[in-house]
């Protein structure tokens, strides 16, 4: 698939930037890139991170880490019998060590006491937060804007799926004056994400969050979303998944038809990849 393509669906027209044309792991490539450089510079050969059962981040880290010669460990939310799915099986095949914990324990992933216990248990490592979202991840994601400039792509507004906020923050940090980026939040009740992004890019005001496209919550797939994905794929030949890109696309098309903010503007939707997660659904 080309990096950029014109898409027409229903009565909407926009452009699609497909990050899987850069790397099979999509936006995770950009978030991992700077982090792994820093890990190498600090003398670490072991990366420890966190994620859920179908985490694109965990799956991507296992692949990229193996390619670059890192040992990788992931603390996984859930019990082994419930969560050892194709994504995690592939992560194990890539050499990643999986450490399963209960949801209650997983919620401690930012606790200094818990992180200290992990250091004692697993030994020295470079700590990579859930989703790869930290300052290095934000810096890496900013290179998506460089990619647009490198290919001389003209646009006014970018729209991207929003989970932990690192990709949106990175893009916003480097946008030229007059351009905007909107994140379609895929989580329900995640109003606190605004404060987190604001802390990552203080003083930057060219970004927005839309909270009306979550379809009931993270990883929820309503019959409406499923039908939309199948119809969109049939008409455009662009593959989507229900966790991130499907929700972004469905909500974005609604905004293009109803919001005056996009009238007469050149809009690019960013396809972040994550298609491996589609295997967790009945399509």
Coordinates of C-alpha atoms in Angstrom, one line a residue:
X1 CA 0.0 0.0 0.0
X2 CA 1.4 3.5 -0.8
X3 CA 2.3 5.9 1.9
X4 CA -0.4 8.4 1.0
X5 CA -3.6 7.7 -0.9
X6 CA -6.8 9.6 -1.7
X7 CA -9.8 8.0 -0.2
X8 CA -13.5 8.5 -1.1
X9 CA -16.2 6.9 1.1
X10 CA -19.8 7.9 0.9
X11 CA -19.8 11.6 0.3
X12 CA -16.5 12.3 2.1
X13 CA -13.1 12.7 0.6
X14 CA -9.8 12.8 2.4
X15 CA -6.2 11.5 2.3
X16 CA -4.9 8.6 4.2
X17 CA -1.3 8.4 5.5
X18 CA -0.5 4.7 6.1
X19 CA 2.3 4.3 8.6
X20 CA 2.5 0.6 7.9
X21 CA 4.1 1.7 4.6
X22 CA 7.1 2.8 6.7
X23 CA 7.2 -0.1 9.1
X24 CA 5.0 -3.2 9.7
X25 CA 4.5 -1.9 13.3
X26 CA 3.1 1.4 12.2
X27 CA 3.3 4.3 14.6
X28 CA 5.0 2.1 17.2
X29 CA 8.1 2.3 15.0
X30 CA 8.4 6.0 15.7
X31 CA 7.7 5.7 19.5
X32 CA 10.2 2.9 19.9
X33 CA 12.9 4.4 17.8
X34 CA 14.3 7.0 20.2
X35 CA 13.6 4.9 23.2
X36 CA 15.8 2.0 21.9
X37 CA 18.5 4.5 20.9
X38 CA 18.5 5.8 24.5
X39 CA 18.6 2.3 25.9
X40 CA 21.6 1.4 23.8
X41 CA 23.4 4.6 24.7
X42 CA 22.8 3.9 28.4
X43 CA 24.3 0.4 28.0
X44 CA 21.0 -1.5 28.4
X45 CA 20.4 -4.7 26.5
X46 CA 17.1 -5.5 28.3
X47 CA 13.8 -3.6 27.8
X48 CA 10.9 -4.0 30.2
X49 CA 7.4 -2.8 29.4
X50 CA 3.7 -3.2 30.1
X51 CA 0.6 -4.0 28.1
X52 CA -2.7 -5.9 27.7
X53 CA -3.3 -9.2 26.0
X54 CA -3.6 -7.8 22.5
X55 CA -1.2 -4.8 23.0
X56 CA 0.2 -3.5 19.7
X57 CA 3.0 -2.0 21.7
X58 CA 4.0 -5.3 23.3
X59 CA 3.8 -7.1 19.9
X60 CA 5.9 -4.4 18.2
X61 CA 8.5 -4.3 20.9
X62 CA 9.0 -8.0 20.7
X63 CA 9.6 -7.8 17.0
X64 CA 11.8 -4.7 16.9
X65 CA 13.7 -5.6 20.0
X66 CA 14.6 -9.0 18.5
X67 CA 15.7 -7.4 15.3
X68 CA 18.0 -5.0 17.2
X69 CA 19.4 -7.6 19.6
X70 CA 17.5 -6.5 22.8
X71 CA 16.1 -8.9 25.4
X72 CA 12.5 -7.9 26.1
X73 CA 10.1 -8.5 29.0
X74 CA 6.5 -7.5 29.2
X75 CA 4.3 -7.4 32.3
X76 CA 0.9 -8.5 30.9
X77 CA -2.5 -7.6 32.4
X78 CA -4.3 -11.0 32.9
X79 CA -3.8 -14.6 33.7
X80 CA -1.8 -16.9 31.3
X81 CA -4.8 -19.3 30.6
X82 CA -7.0 -16.3 29.6
X83 CA -4.6 -14.2 27.6
X84 CA -2.1 -16.4 25.7
X85 CA -3.4 -15.5 22.3
X86 CA -1.8 -15.4 18.9
X87 CA -0.3 -11.9 19.5
X88 CA 1.4 -13.0 22.8
X89 CA 2.4 -16.4 21.3
X90 CA 4.2 -14.4 18.5
X91 CA 5.8 -12.2 21.1
X92 CA 7.1 -15.3 22.9
X93 CA 8.4 -16.7 19.6
X94 CA 10.3 -13.4 19.2
X95 CA 12.0 -14.1 22.4
X96 CA 10.0 -11.9 24.7
X97 CA 9.5 -13.0 28.3
X98 CA 5.9 -12.6 29.5
X99 CA 5.0 -11.9 33.1
X100 CA 1.3 -12.2 33.9
X101 CA -0.2 -10.2 36.7
X102 CA -3.7 -9.5 38.0
X103 CA -5.5 -6.3 37.1
X104 CA -5.0 -5.1 40.6
X105 CA -1.3 -5.6 40.5
X106 CA -1.1 -4.1 37.0
X107 CA -2.6 -0.9 38.2
X108 CA 0.6 -0.4 40.3
X109 CA 2.7 -0.1 37.1
X110 CA 3.7 3.5 37.9
X111 CA 4.3 2.9 41.6
X112 CA 8.0 3.4 42.6
X113 CA 7.7 0.5 45.1
X114 CA 6.4 -1.9 42.5
X115 CA 8.9 -0.7 39.9
X116 CA 11.6 -1.3 42.4
X117 CA 10.4 -4.8 43.0
X118 CA 10.4 -5.5 39.2
X119 CA 14.0 -4.3 39.1
X120 CA 15.0 -6.7 41.8
X121 CA 13.1 -9.6 40.1
X122 CA 14.2 -9.0 36.5
X123 CA 17.5 -7.2 37.0
X124 CA 18.8 -4.1 35.2
X125 CA 16.6 -2.9 32.4
X126 CA 15.4 0.1 30.4
X127 CA 11.9 0.9 31.5
X128 CA 9.4 1.6 28.7
X129 CA 5.9 2.7 29.8
X130 CA 2.7 1.2 28.6
X131 CA 2.2 2.2 24.9
X132 CA 5.7 3.5 24.7
X133 CA 4.5 6.9 25.8
X134 CA 7.3 8.9 27.4
X135 CA 9.3 11.9 26.4
X136 CA 11.4 9.8 24.0
X137 CA 8.3 8.3 22.5
X138 CA 6.9 11.8 21.9
X139 CA 10.1 12.9 20.3
X140 CA 10.0 9.8 18.0
X141 CA 6.4 10.4 17.1
X142 CA 7.2 14.0 16.1
X143 CA 9.1 12.5 13.1
X144 CA 5.8 11.7 11.5
X145 CA 5.6 15.4 10.8
X146 CA 9.1 15.2 9.2
X147 CA 7.8 12.3 7.1
X148 CA 5.1 14.5 5.7
X149 CA 7.5 17.3 4.9
X150 CA 10.0 14.9 3.3
X151 CA 7.3 13.8 0.9
X152 CA 6.1 17.3 0.3
X153 CA 2.6 16.4 1.5
X154 CA 0.3 19.4 1.7
X155 CA -2.4 19.4 4.4
X156 CA -4.2 21.5 7.0
X157 CA -5.4 19.0 9.6
X158 CA -4.4 15.6 10.8
X159 CA -6.6 13.1 12.6
X160 CA -5.2 10.2 14.6
X161 CA -6.5 7.5 17.0
X162 CA -5.8 8.4 20.6
X163 CA -4.8 5.9 23.3
X164 CA -2.0 6.9 25.6
X165 CA -1.5 10.2 23.7
X166 CA 2.1 9.9 22.8
X167 CA 1.6 9.9 19.0
X168 CA -0.7 12.9 19.1
X169 CA 1.7 14.8 21.5
X170 CA 4.6 14.2 19.2
X171 CA 2.8 15.3 16.1
X172 CA 1.4 18.4 17.8
X173 CA 4.9 19.4 19.0
X174 CA 6.2 19.9 15.5
X175 CA 3.2 21.1 13.5
X176 CA 3.6 24.4 11.6
X177 CA 1.5 27.4 12.5
X178 CA -2.1 27.0 11.2
X179 CA -2.1 23.2 11.2
X180 CA -4.0 21.1 13.7
X181 CA -4.2 17.5 14.9
X182 CA -7.2 15.9 16.5
X183 CA -7.1 12.7 18.5
X184 CA -10.1 10.4 18.4
X185 CA -10.0 8.9 21.9
X186 CA -10.7 5.2 21.9
X187 CA -11.2 5.0 25.7
X188 CA -14.4 5.8 27.6
X189 CA -14.1 8.2 30.6
X190 CA -10.5 9.2 29.7
X191 CA -10.9 13.0 30.3
X192 CA -7.7 12.9 32.3
X193 CA -5.7 12.2 29.1
X194 CA -6.0 16.0 28.3
X195 CA -3.9 16.8 31.4
X196 CA -1.3 14.1 30.5
X197 CA -0.8 15.4 26.9
X198 CA -0.7 19.0 28.1
X199 CA 2.1 18.0 30.5
X200 CA 4.0 16.3 27.7
X201 CA 3.8 19.4 25.4
X202 CA 3.3 22.5 27.6
X203 CA 2.4 25.6 25.7
X204 CA 1.3 23.8 22.5
X205 CA -2.3 24.6 21.6
X206 CA -2.8 23.1 18.1
X207 CA -4.4 19.9 19.2
X208 CA -7.8 18.6 20.2
X209 CA -9.4 15.5 21.6
X210 CA -12.7 14.1 20.5
X211 CA -14.3 11.9 23.1
X212 CA -17.3 10.7 21.1
X213 CA -15.8 7.9 19.1
X214 CA -15.0 5.3 21.8
X215 CA -18.0 3.0 20.9
X216 CA -18.5 2.0 24.5
X217 CA -14.9 1.8 25.8
X218 CA -11.4 0.5 25.0
X219 CA -11.4 -2.6 22.8
X220 CA -15.2 -2.5 22.6
X221 CA -16.6 -3.4 19.2
X222 CA -20.3 -2.6 18.7
X223 CA -22.3 -4.1 15.8
X224 CA -22.4 -0.6 14.2
X225 CA -18.5 -0.4 14.3
X226 CA -18.2 -3.9 12.9
X227 CA -20.6 -3.2 10.0
X228 CA -18.8 0.1 9.3
X229 CA -15.4 -1.6 9.1
X230 CA -16.6 -4.3 6.8
X231 CA -18.4 -1.8 4.5
X232 CA -15.4 0.7 4.6
X233 CA -13.0 -2.1 3.6
X234 CA -15.2 -3.3 0.9
X235 CA -15.5 0.1 -0.7
X236 CA -12.0 1.5 -0.2
X237 CA -9.8 -1.7 0.1
X238 CA -8.2 -0.2 3.3
X239 CA -8.0 -2.6 6.2
X240 CA -9.0 -1.4 9.6
X241 CA -9.2 -2.9 13.1
X242 CA -11.8 -2.1 15.8
X243 CA -9.5 -0.9 18.7
X244 CA -8.0 2.2 17.0
X245 CA -8.2 2.8 13.3
X246 CA -11.8 1.6 12.9
X247 CA -13.1 3.9 15.6
X248 CA -11.0 6.8 14.3
X249 CA -12.3 6.4 10.8
X250 CA -15.9 6.1 11.7
X251 CA -15.9 9.1 14.0
X252 CA -13.7 11.2 11.6
X253 CA -16.2 10.7 8.7
X254 CA -19.0 11.9 11.0
X255 CA -16.9 15.0 11.9
X256 CA -16.2 15.7 8.2
X257 CA -19.9 15.7 7.5
X258 CA -21.1 17.7 10.6
X259 CA -18.3 19.9 11.9
X260 CA -17.6 23.3 10.3
X261 CA -14.1 23.2 11.5
X262 CA -13.1 21.0 8.5
X263 CA -15.0 22.8 5.8
X264 CA -12.6 23.7 3.0
X265 CA -9.7 22.1 4.8
X266 CA -7.2 19.4 3.5
X267 CA -7.6 16.5 6.0
X268 CA -5.2 13.6 6.4
X269 CA -6.2 10.6 8.5
X270 CA -3.2 8.7 10.0
X271 CA -3.5 4.9 9.8
X272 CA -1.4 3.8 12.8
X273 CA -1.4 0.1 11.9
X274 CA -2.3 -2.4 14.7
X275 CA -4.0 -4.8 12.3
X276 CA -2.6 -7.7 14.3
X277 CA -5.1 -6.9 17.0
X278 CA -8.0 -7.6 14.7
X279 CA -7.5 -11.3 15.3
X280 CA -9.1 -10.9 18.7
X281 CA -12.5 -10.3 17.0
X282 CA -15.0 -12.2 15.0
X283 CA -14.8 -10.7 11.5

